[in-house]
């Protein structure tokens, strides 16, 4: 026959085991609830949402405008126009406007127009300058066509400076040089450094003078 002391110990152990099993059952139940809520997406909905990344090809905090156009009157009282596929204001220097595939159209006093294009450009609204970079082409139909990598243009004065190799095509031949300057309303074209010219008798119509 067991003693009262042993019976009391058994009762205490049974109570402890029962309490432990109750806690374990509660923990398992809470675990099932958490798993269910996680699968239901409730926890994900309660978490703070992260900012969505910008769409590809669009940079954050950038002022962008499609079909940008700048126009004005130069020092010779002739109109000029610079257009671009896309343009955006520089984040650090507000007077600078970055241009994608810019096209500049200028007019001489005689009324003849010439164009200059490039892969990219930078227009300064303060000093009215246009810097072109990549596949730059200057052309006046029927007179000349010049290719270069980069060019700097003082828009109001219609002055162009290129410090990179240029290839100029005229009706009477071609000129290769390591630089070029155009002044006097486009009437004066000066080739610089290592100039090589190849001319022949003019054929057909058109202005054969550089």
JSON list of C-alpha atoms in Angstrom, two decimals:
[
{"chain": "A", "resi": 1, "resn": "UNK", "atom": "CA", "xyz": [0.00, 0.00, 0.00]},
{"chain": "A", "resi": 2, "resn": "UNK", "atom": "CA", "xyz": [1.45, 3.29, -1.05]},
{"chain": "A", "resi": 3, "resn": "UNK", "atom": "CA", "xyz": [2.14, 6.03, 1.41]},
{"chain": "A", "resi": 4, "resn": "UNK", "atom": "CA", "xyz": [0.33, 9.39, 1.36]},
{"chain": "A", "resi": 5, "resn": "UNK", "atom": "CA", "xyz": [3.63, 11.09, 0.49]},
{"chain": "A", "resi": 6, "resn": "UNK", "atom": "CA", "xyz": [4.10, 9.02, -2.67]},
{"chain": "A", "resi": 7, "resn": "UNK", "atom": "CA", "xyz": [0.51, 9.61, -3.70]},
{"chain": "A", "resi": 8, "resn": "UNK", "atom": "CA", "xyz": [1.03, 13.34, -3.29]},
{"chain": "A", "resi": 9, "resn": "UNK", "atom": "CA", "xyz": [4.17, 13.25, -5.45]},
{"chain": "A", "resi": 10, "resn": "UNK", "atom": "CA", "xyz": [2.36, 11.31, -8.15]},
{"chain": "A", "resi": 11, "resn": "UNK", "atom": "CA", "xyz": [-0.42, 13.85, -8.10]},
{"chain": "A", "resi": 12, "resn": "UNK", "atom": "CA", "xyz": [2.06, 16.74, -8.44]},
{"chain": "A", "resi": 13, "resn": "UNK", "atom": "CA", "xyz": [3.84, 15.03, -11.33]},
{"chain": "A", "resi": 14, "resn": "UNK", "atom": "CA", "xyz": [0.52, 14.31, -13.04]},
{"chain": "A", "resi": 15, "resn": "UNK", "atom": "CA", "xyz": [-0.49, 17.95, -12.67]},
{"chain": "A", "resi": 16, "resn": "UNK", "atom": "CA", "xyz": [2.85, 19.14, -14.10]},
{"chain": "A", "resi": 17, "resn": "UNK", "atom": "CA", "xyz": [2.59, 16.73, -17.04]},
{"chain": "A", "resi": 18, "resn": "UNK", "atom": "CA", "xyz": [-1.00, 17.83, -17.66]},
{"chain": "A", "resi": 19, "resn": "UNK", "atom": "CA", "xyz": [0.05, 21.50, -17.55]},
{"chain": "A", "resi": 20, "resn": "UNK", "atom": "CA", "xyz": [2.97, 20.83, -19.93]},
{"chain": "A", "resi": 21, "resn": "UNK", "atom": "CA", "xyz": [0.70, 19.01, -22.36]},
{"chain": "A", "resi": 22, "resn": "UNK", "atom": "CA", "xyz": [-1.76, 21.90, -22.24]},
{"chain": "A", "resi": 23, "resn": "UNK", "atom": "CA", "xyz": [1.00, 24.39, -23.08]},
{"chain": "A", "resi": 24, "resn": "UNK", "atom": "CA", "xyz": [2.25, 22.16, -25.87]},
{"chain": "A", "resi": 25, "resn": "UNK", "atom": "CA", "xyz": [-1.24, 21.83, -27.33]},
{"chain": "A", "resi": 26, "resn": "UNK", "atom": "CA", "xyz": [-1.70, 25.60, -27.16]},
{"chain": "A", "resi": 27, "resn": "UNK", "atom": "CA", "xyz": [1.64, 26.19, -28.86]},
{"chain": "A", "resi": 28, "resn": "UNK", "atom": "CA", "xyz": [0.75, 23.76, -31.65]},
{"chain": "A", "resi": 29, "resn": "UNK", "atom": "CA", "xyz": [-2.61, 25.47, -32.08]},
{"chain": "A", "resi": 30, "resn": "UNK", "atom": "CA", "xyz": [-0.97, 28.93, -32.29]},
{"chain": "A", "resi": 31, "resn": "UNK", "atom": "CA", "xyz": [1.50, 27.54, -34.84]},
{"chain": "A", "resi": 32, "resn": "UNK", "atom": "CA", "xyz": [-1.36, 26.31, -37.04]},
{"chain": "A", "resi": 33, "resn": "UNK", "atom": "CA", "xyz": [-3.06, 29.71, -36.78]},
{"chain": "A", "resi": 34, "resn": "UNK", "atom": "CA", "xyz": [0.16, 31.56, -37.75]},
{"chain": "A", "resi": 35, "resn": "UNK", "atom": "CA", "xyz": [0.72, 29.22, -40.70]},
{"chain": "A", "resi": 36, "resn": "UNK", "atom": "CA", "xyz": [-2.86, 29.73, -41.86]},
{"chain": "A", "resi": 37, "resn": "UNK", "atom": "CA", "xyz": [-2.61, 33.52, -41.63]},
{"chain": "A", "resi": 38, "resn": "UNK", "atom": "CA", "xyz": [0.72, 33.50, -43.49]},
{"chain": "A", "resi": 39, "resn": "UNK", "atom": "CA", "xyz": [-0.79, 31.43, -46.30]},
{"chain": "A", "resi": 40, "resn": "UNK", "atom": "CA", "xyz": [-3.78, 33.75, -46.41]},
{"chain": "A", "resi": 41, "resn": "UNK", "atom": "CA", "xyz": [-1.37, 36.70, -46.95]},
{"chain": "A", "resi": 42, "resn": "UNK", "atom": "CA", "xyz": [-2.52, 38.59, -43.87]},
{"chain": "A", "resi": 43, "resn": "UNK", "atom": "CA", "xyz": [0.99, 39.16, -42.51]},
{"chain": "A", "resi": 44, "resn": "UNK", "atom": "CA", "xyz": [2.18, 40.33, -45.93]},
{"chain": "A", "resi": 45, "resn": "UNK", "atom": "CA", "xyz": [-0.69, 42.81, -46.07]},
{"chain": "A", "resi": 46, "resn": "UNK", "atom": "CA", "xyz": [0.20, 44.19, -42.64]},
{"chain": "A", "resi": 47, "resn": "UNK", "atom": "CA", "xyz": [3.86, 44.77, -43.53]},
{"chain": "A", "resi": 48, "resn": "UNK", "atom": "CA", "xyz": [4.77, 48.25, -44.89]},
{"chain": "A", "resi": 49, "resn": "UNK", "atom": "CA", "xyz": [4.81, 48.24, -48.69]},
{"chain": "A", "resi": 50, "resn": "UNK", "atom": "CA", "xyz": [8.13, 48.87, -50.40]},
{"chain": "A", "resi": 51, "resn": "UNK", "atom": "CA", "xyz": [8.27, 51.53, -53.09]},
{"chain": "A", "resi": 52, "resn": "UNK", "atom": "CA", "xyz": [7.93, 50.04, -56.55]},
{"chain": "A", "resi": 53, "resn": "UNK", "atom": "CA", "xyz": [11.00, 50.47, -58.75]},
{"chain": "A", "resi": 54, "resn": "UNK", "atom": "CA", "xyz": [10.62, 52.85, -61.72]},
{"chain": "A", "resi": 55, "resn": "UNK", "atom": "CA", "xyz": [9.77, 51.27, -65.08]},
{"chain": "A", "resi": 56, "resn": "UNK", "atom": "CA", "xyz": [12.77, 50.30, -67.24]},
{"chain": "A", "resi": 57, "resn": "UNK", "atom": "CA", "xyz": [14.23, 53.22, -69.17]},
{"chain": "A", "resi": 58, "resn": "UNK", "atom": "CA", "xyz": [12.90, 55.88, -66.79]},
{"chain": "A", "resi": 59, "resn": "UNK", "atom": "CA", "xyz": [15.16, 57.38, -64.15]},
{"chain": "A", "resi": 60, "resn": "UNK", "atom": "CA", "xyz": [13.70, 58.66, -60.86]},
{"chain": "A", "resi": 61, "resn": "UNK", "atom": "CA", "xyz": [13.73, 62.36, -59.98]},
{"chain": "A", "resi": 62, "resn": "UNK", "atom": "CA", "xyz": [14.29, 63.39, -63.58]},
{"chain": "A", "resi": 63, "resn": "UNK", "atom": "CA", "xyz": [12.24, 65.99, -65.41]},
{"chain": "A", "resi": 64, "resn": "UNK", "atom": "CA", "xyz": [11.57, 64.55, -68.85]},
{"chain": "A", "resi": 65, "resn": "UNK", "atom": "CA", "xyz": [9.62, 65.90, -71.79]},
{"chain": "A", "resi": 66, "resn": "UNK", "atom": "CA", "xyz": [8.96, 64.23, -75.11]},
{"chain": "A", "resi": 67, "resn": "UNK", "atom": "CA", "xyz": [9.49, 66.14, -78.33]},
{"chain": "A", "resi": 68, "resn": "UNK", "atom": "CA", "xyz": [11.51, 68.98, -76.79]},
{"chain": "A", "resi": 69, "resn": "UNK", "atom": "CA", "xyz": [11.86, 72.17, -78.86]},
{"chain": "A", "resi": 70, "resn": "UNK", "atom": "CA", "xyz": [13.97, 75.30, -78.38]},
{"chain": "A", "resi": 71, "resn": "UNK", "atom": "CA", "xyz": [13.61, 78.21, -80.81]},
{"chain": "A", "resi": 72, "resn": "UNK", "atom": "CA", "xyz": [14.77, 81.80, -81.04]},
{"chain": "A", "resi": 73, "resn": "UNK", "atom": "CA", "xyz": [16.42, 84.51, -83.13]},
{"chain": "A", "resi": 74, "resn": "UNK", "atom": "CA", "xyz": [20.18, 84.61, -83.67]},
{"chain": "A", "resi": 75, "resn": "UNK", "atom": "CA", "xyz": [22.44, 87.67, -83.82]},
{"chain": "A", "resi": 76, "resn": "UNK", "atom": "CA", "xyz": [21.82, 87.94, -87.57]},
{"chain": "A", "resi": 77, "resn": "UNK", "atom": "CA", "xyz": [18.06, 88.26, -86.99]},
{"chain": "A", "resi": 78, "resn": "UNK", "atom": "CA", "xyz": [17.50, 84.80, -88.43]},
{"chain": "A", "resi": 79, "resn": "UNK", "atom": "CA", "xyz": [15.36, 82.12, -86.75]},
{"chain": "A", "resi": 80, "resn": "UNK", "atom": "CA", "xyz": [16.83, 78.93, -85.37]},
{"chain": "A", "resi": 81, "resn": "UNK", "atom": "CA", "xyz": [15.23, 75.81, -83.97]},
{"chain": "A", "resi": 82, "resn": "UNK", "atom": "CA", "xyz": [16.57, 72.87, -81.94]},
{"chain": "A", "resi": 83, "resn": "UNK", "atom": "CA", "xyz": [14.35, 69.84, -81.54]},
{"chain": "A", "resi": 84, "resn": "UNK", "atom": "CA", "xyz": [14.95, 66.50, -79.87]},
{"chain": "A", "resi": 85, "resn": "UNK", "atom": "CA", "xyz": [13.25, 63.15, -79.50]},
{"chain": "A", "resi": 86, "resn": "UNK", "atom": "CA", "xyz": [13.43, 63.58, -75.73]},
{"chain": "A", "resi": 87, "resn": "UNK", "atom": "CA", "xyz": [14.86, 66.15, -73.33]},
{"chain": "A", "resi": 88, "resn": "UNK", "atom": "CA", "xyz": [15.39, 66.46, -69.59]},
{"chain": "A", "resi": 89, "resn": "UNK", "atom": "CA", "xyz": [16.71, 69.09, -67.25]},
{"chain": "A", "resi": 90, "resn": "UNK", "atom": "CA", "xyz": [20.05, 68.43, -65.57]},
{"chain": "A", "resi": 91, "resn": "UNK", "atom": "CA", "xyz": [19.65, 67.46, -61.91]},
{"chain": "A", "resi": 92, "resn": "UNK", "atom": "CA", "xyz": [22.52, 69.67, -60.70]},
{"chain": "A", "resi": 93, "resn": "UNK", "atom": "CA", "xyz": [22.60, 72.55, -63.21]},
{"chain": "A", "resi": 94, "resn": "UNK", "atom": "CA", "xyz": [19.08, 73.76, -64.11]},
{"chain": "A", "resi": 95, "resn": "UNK", "atom": "CA", "xyz": [20.17, 75.75, -67.18]},
{"chain": "A", "resi": 96, "resn": "UNK", "atom": "CA", "xyz": [21.48, 72.58, -68.86]},
{"chain": "A", "resi": 97, "resn": "UNK", "atom": "CA", "xyz": [19.08, 70.44, -70.87]},
{"chain": "A", "resi": 98, "resn": "UNK", "atom": "CA", "xyz": [20.09, 66.96, -72.03]},
{"chain": "A", "resi": 99, "resn": "UNK", "atom": "CA", "xyz": [18.82, 66.06, -75.50]},
{"chain": "A", "resi": 100, "resn": "UNK", "atom": "CA", "xyz": [18.29, 62.73, -77.21]},
{"chain": "A", "resi": 101, "resn": "UNK", "atom": "CA", "xyz": [18.79, 62.73, -81.00]},
{"chain": "A", "resi": 102, "resn": "UNK", "atom": "CA", "xyz": [18.83, 66.54, -81.32]},
{"chain": "A", "resi": 103, "resn": "UNK", "atom": "CA", "xyz": [18.31, 68.33, -84.63]},
{"chain": "A", "resi": 104, "resn": "UNK", "atom": "CA", "xyz": [19.38, 71.94, -85.07]},
{"chain": "A", "resi": 105, "resn": "UNK", "atom": "CA", "xyz": [17.99, 73.98, -87.99]},
{"chain": "A", "resi": 106, "resn": "UNK", "atom": "CA", "xyz": [19.67, 77.32, -88.82]},
{"chain": "A", "resi": 107, "resn": "UNK", "atom": "CA", "xyz": [19.12, 79.84, -91.60]},
{"chain": "A", "resi": 108, "resn": "UNK", "atom": "CA", "xyz": [21.65, 82.02, -93.38]},
{"chain": "A", "resi": 109, "resn": "UNK", "atom": "CA", "xyz": [20.94, 85.62, -94.36]},
{"chain": "A", "resi": 110, "resn": "UNK", "atom": "CA", "xyz": [20.51, 84.39, -97.94]},
{"chain": "A", "resi": 111, "resn": "UNK", "atom": "CA", "xyz": [17.57, 82.25, -96.79]},
{"chain": "A", "resi": 112, "resn": "UNK", "atom": "CA", "xyz": [19.39, 78.92, -97.20]},
{"chain": "A", "resi": 113, "resn": "UNK", "atom": "CA", "xyz": [18.95, 76.53, -94.32]},
{"chain": "A", "resi": 114, "resn": "UNK", "atom": "CA", "xyz": [21.40, 74.02, -92.91]},
{"chain": "A", "resi": 115, "resn": "UNK", "atom": "CA", "xyz": [20.96, 71.35, -90.28]},
{"chain": "A", "resi": 116, "resn": "UNK", "atom": "CA", "xyz": [23.14, 69.67, -87.69]},
{"chain": "A", "resi": 117, "resn": "UNK", "atom": "CA", "xyz": [22.22, 66.42, -85.97]},
{"chain": "A", "resi": 118, "resn": "UNK", "atom": "CA", "xyz": [23.77, 64.13, -83.37]},
{"chain": "A", "resi": 119, "resn": "UNK", "atom": "CA", "xyz": [23.10, 61.11, -81.18]},
{"chain": "A", "resi": 120, "resn": "UNK", "atom": "CA", "xyz": [23.02, 63.22, -78.01]},
{"chain": "A", "resi": 121, "resn": "UNK", "atom": "CA", "xyz": [23.29, 66.87, -77.07]},
{"chain": "A", "resi": 122, "resn": "UNK", "atom": "CA", "xyz": [23.54, 69.32, -74.21]},
{"chain": "A", "resi": 123, "resn": "UNK", "atom": "CA", "xyz": [21.83, 72.72, -74.55]},
{"chain": "A", "resi": 124, "resn": "UNK", "atom": "CA", "xyz": [22.72, 75.59, -72.23]},
{"chain": "A", "resi": 125, "resn": "UNK", "atom": "CA", "xyz": [19.73, 77.92, -71.93]},
{"chain": "A", "resi": 126, "resn": "UNK", "atom": "CA", "xyz": [21.86, 80.62, -70.26]},
{"chain": "A", "resi": 127, "resn": "UNK", "atom": "CA", "xyz": [24.60, 81.10, -72.87]},
{"chain": "A", "resi": 128, "resn": "UNK", "atom": "CA", "xyz": [22.62, 79.57, -75.78]},
{"chain": "A", "resi": 129, "resn": "UNK", "atom": "CA", "xyz": [25.16, 76.90, -76.65]},
{"chain": "A", "resi": 130, "resn": "UNK", "atom": "CA", "xyz": [24.64, 73.42, -78.07]},
{"chain": "A", "resi": 131, "resn": "UNK", "atom": "CA", "xyz": [27.18, 70.63, -77.65]},
{"chain": "A", "resi": 132, "resn": "UNK", "atom": "CA", "xyz": [26.62, 67.55, -79.77]},
{"chain": "A", "resi": 133, "resn": "UNK", "atom": "CA", "xyz": [28.15, 64.13, -79.23]},
{"chain": "A", "resi": 134, "resn": "UNK", "atom": "CA", "xyz": [28.10, 61.01, -81.40]},
{"chain": "A", "resi": 135, "resn": "UNK", "atom": "CA", "xyz": [27.54, 60.72, -85.16]},
{"chain": "A", "resi": 136, "resn": "UNK", "atom": "CA", "xyz": [27.35, 64.49, -85.71]},
{"chain": "A", "resi": 137, "resn": "UNK", "atom": "CA", "xyz": [26.36, 65.53, -89.24]},
{"chain": "A", "resi": 138, "resn": "UNK", "atom": "CA", "xyz": [26.32, 69.12, -90.52]},
{"chain": "A", "resi": 139, "resn": "UNK", "atom": "CA", "xyz": [24.63, 69.56, -93.87]},
{"chain": "A", "resi": 140, "resn": "UNK", "atom": "CA", "xyz": [23.49, 72.26, -96.24]},
{"chain": "A", "resi": 141, "resn": "UNK", "atom": "CA", "xyz": [21.75, 70.64, -99.16]},
{"chain": "A", "resi": 142, "resn": "UNK", "atom": "CA", "xyz": [23.51, 71.23, -102.45]},
{"chain": "A", "resi": 143, "resn": "UNK", "atom": "CA", "xyz": [26.59, 72.75, -100.76]},
{"chain": "A", "resi": 144, "resn": "UNK", "atom": "CA", "xyz": [28.33, 70.48, -98.25]},
{"chain": "A", "resi": 145, "resn": "UNK", "atom": "CA", "xyz": [27.99, 67.63, -95.77]},
{"chain": "A", "resi": 146, "resn": "UNK", "atom": "CA", "xyz": [30.41, 67.23, -92.85]},
{"chain": "A", "resi": 147, "resn": "UNK", "atom": "CA", "xyz": [30.70, 64.28, -90.45]},
{"chain": "A", "resi": 148, "resn": "UNK", "atom": "CA", "xyz": [32.41, 64.39, -87.05]},
{"chain": "A", "resi": 149, "resn": "UNK", "atom": "CA", "xyz": [32.22, 62.84, -83.58]},
{"chain": "A", "resi": 150, "resn": "UNK", "atom": "CA", "xyz": [31.60, 66.01, -81.57]},
{"chain": "A", "resi": 151, "resn": "UNK", "atom": "CA", "xyz": [30.81, 69.67, -82.15]},
{"chain": "A", "resi": 152, "resn": "UNK", "atom": "CA", "xyz": [30.30, 72.81, -80.09]},
{"chain": "A", "resi": 153, "resn": "UNK", "atom": "CA", "xyz": [27.89, 75.45, -81.40]},
{"chain": "A", "resi": 154, "resn": "UNK", "atom": "CA", "xyz": [27.41, 79.02, -80.22]},
{"chain": "A", "resi": 155, "resn": "UNK", "atom": "CA", "xyz": [23.79, 79.24, -81.32]},
{"chain": "A", "resi": 156, "resn": "UNK", "atom": "CA", "xyz": [23.31, 83.01, -81.33]},
{"chain": "A", "resi": 157, "resn": "UNK", "atom": "CA", "xyz": [26.53, 83.59, -83.31]},
{"chain": "A", "resi": 158, "resn": "UNK", "atom": "CA", "xyz": [26.09, 80.48, -85.48]},
{"chain": "A", "resi": 159, "resn": "UNK", "atom": "CA", "xyz": [29.70, 79.54, -84.77]},
{"chain": "A", "resi": 160, "resn": "UNK", "atom": "CA", "xyz": [30.69, 75.88, -84.89]},
{"chain": "A", "resi": 161, "resn": "UNK", "atom": "CA", "xyz": [33.88, 74.39, -83.50]},
{"chain": "A", "resi": 162, "resn": "UNK", "atom": "CA", "xyz": [34.97, 70.77, -83.87]},
{"chain": "A", "resi": 163, "resn": "UNK", "atom": "CA", "xyz": [38.18, 69.51, -82.29]},
{"chain": "A", "resi": 164, "resn": "UNK", "atom": "CA", "xyz": [37.78, 65.97, -83.60]},
{"chain": "A", "resi": 165, "resn": "UNK", "atom": "CA", "xyz": [38.50, 64.50, -87.05]},
{"chain": "A", "resi": 166, "resn": "UNK", "atom": "CA", "xyz": [36.08, 65.69, -89.72]},
{"chain": "A", "resi": 167, "resn": "UNK", "atom": "CA", "xyz": [35.22, 64.48, -93.20]},
{"chain": "A", "resi": 168, "resn": "UNK", "atom": "CA", "xyz": [33.65, 67.12, -95.43]},
{"chain": "A", "resi": 169, "resn": "UNK", "atom": "CA", "xyz": [32.02, 66.31, -98.76]},
{"chain": "A", "resi": 170, "resn": "UNK", "atom": "CA", "xyz": [31.50, 68.96, -101.43]},
{"chain": "A", "resi": 171, "resn": "UNK", "atom": "CA", "xyz": [30.24, 68.70, -104.99]},
{"chain": "A", "resi": 172, "resn": "UNK", "atom": "CA", "xyz": [33.82, 68.97, -106.22]},
{"chain": "A", "resi": 173, "resn": "UNK", "atom": "CA", "xyz": [35.57, 66.67, -103.73]},
{"chain": "A", "resi": 174, "resn": "UNK", "atom": "CA", "xyz": [36.30, 65.92, -100.09]},
{"chain": "A", "resi": 175, "resn": "UNK", "atom": "CA", "xyz": [38.38, 67.36, -97.26]},
{"chain": "A", "resi": 176, "resn": "UNK", "atom": "CA", "xyz": [39.73, 65.43, -94.26]},
{"chain": "A", "resi": 177, "resn": "UNK", "atom": "CA", "xyz": [41.02, 67.32, -91.24]},
{"chain": "A", "resi": 178, "resn": "UNK", "atom": "CA", "xyz": [41.51, 66.99, -87.49]},
{"chain": "A", "resi": 179, "resn": "UNK", "atom": "CA", "xyz": [39.33, 69.99, -86.70]},
{"chain": "A", "resi": 180, "resn": "UNK", "atom": "CA", "xyz": [37.09, 72.65, -88.16]},
{"chain": "A", "resi": 181, "resn": "UNK", "atom": "CA", "xyz": [35.58, 76.08, -87.46]},
{"chain": "A", "resi": 182, "resn": "UNK", "atom": "CA", "xyz": [32.61, 77.71, -89.15]},
{"chain": "A", "resi": 183, "resn": "UNK", "atom": "CA", "xyz": [31.97, 81.45, -88.75]},
{"chain": "A", "resi": 184, "resn": "UNK", "atom": "CA", "xyz": [30.51, 84.43, -90.67]},
{"chain": "A", "resi": 185, "resn": "UNK", "atom": "CA", "xyz": [27.00, 83.05, -91.01]},
{"chain": "A", "resi": 186, "resn": "UNK", "atom": "CA", "xyz": [28.36, 79.80, -92.42]},
{"chain": "A", "resi": 187, "resn": "UNK", "atom": "CA", "xyz": [30.23, 81.52, -95.23]},
{"chain": "A", "resi": 188, "resn": "UNK", "atom": "CA", "xyz": [33.68, 80.83, -93.77]},
{"chain": "A", "resi": 189, "resn": "UNK", "atom": "CA", "xyz": [34.75, 77.22, -93.21]},
{"chain": "A", "resi": 190, "resn": "UNK", "atom": "CA", "xyz": [38.24, 76.75, -91.79]},
{"chain": "A", "resi": 191, "resn": "UNK", "atom": "CA", "xyz": [39.78, 73.28, -91.64]},
{"chain": "A", "resi": 192, "resn": "UNK", "atom": "CA", "xyz": [42.47, 72.71, -89.01]},
{"chain": "A", "resi": 193, "resn": "UNK", "atom": "CA", "xyz": [45.49, 70.41, -88.61]},
{"chain": "A", "resi": 194, "resn": "UNK", "atom": "CA", "xyz": [46.48, 67.64, -90.98]},
{"chain": "A", "resi": 195, "resn": "UNK", "atom": "CA", "xyz": [44.24, 68.81, -93.79]},
{"chain": "A", "resi": 196, "resn": "UNK", "atom": "CA", "xyz": [43.98, 66.55, -96.84]},
{"chain": "A", "resi": 197, "resn": "UNK", "atom": "CA", "xyz": [41.90, 67.73, -99.78]},
{"chain": "A", "resi": 198, "resn": "UNK", "atom": "CA", "xyz": [40.86, 65.86, -102.91]},
{"chain": "A", "resi": 199, "resn": "UNK", "atom": "CA", "xyz": [39.08, 67.91, -105.55]},
{"chain": "A", "resi": 200, "resn": "UNK", "atom": "CA", "xyz": [38.12, 67.29, -109.15]},
{"chain": "A", "resi": 201, "resn": "UNK", "atom": "CA", "xyz": [36.28, 69.19, -111.84]},
{"chain": "A", "resi": 202, "resn": "UNK", "atom": "CA", "xyz": [32.76, 70.00, -110.72]},
{"chain": "A", "resi": 203, "resn": "UNK", "atom": "CA", "xyz": [30.02, 67.92, -112.24]},
{"chain": "A", "resi": 204, "resn": "UNK", "atom": "CA", "xyz": [26.38, 68.80, -112.21]},
{"chain": "A", "resi": 205, "resn": "UNK", "atom": "CA", "xyz": [24.70, 71.68, -110.46]},
{"chain": "A", "resi": 206, "resn": "UNK", "atom": "CA", "xyz": [25.35, 73.03, -107.02]},
{"chain": "A", "resi": 207, "resn": "UNK", "atom": "CA", "xyz": [27.66, 75.31, -105.15]},
{"chain": "A", "resi": 208, "resn": "UNK", "atom": "CA", "xyz": [31.17, 73.81, -105.33]},
{"chain": "A", "resi": 209, "resn": "UNK", "atom": "CA", "xyz": [32.78, 76.33, -102.98]},
{"chain": "A", "resi": 210, "resn": "UNK", "atom": "CA", "xyz": [33.53, 75.27, -99.40]}
]
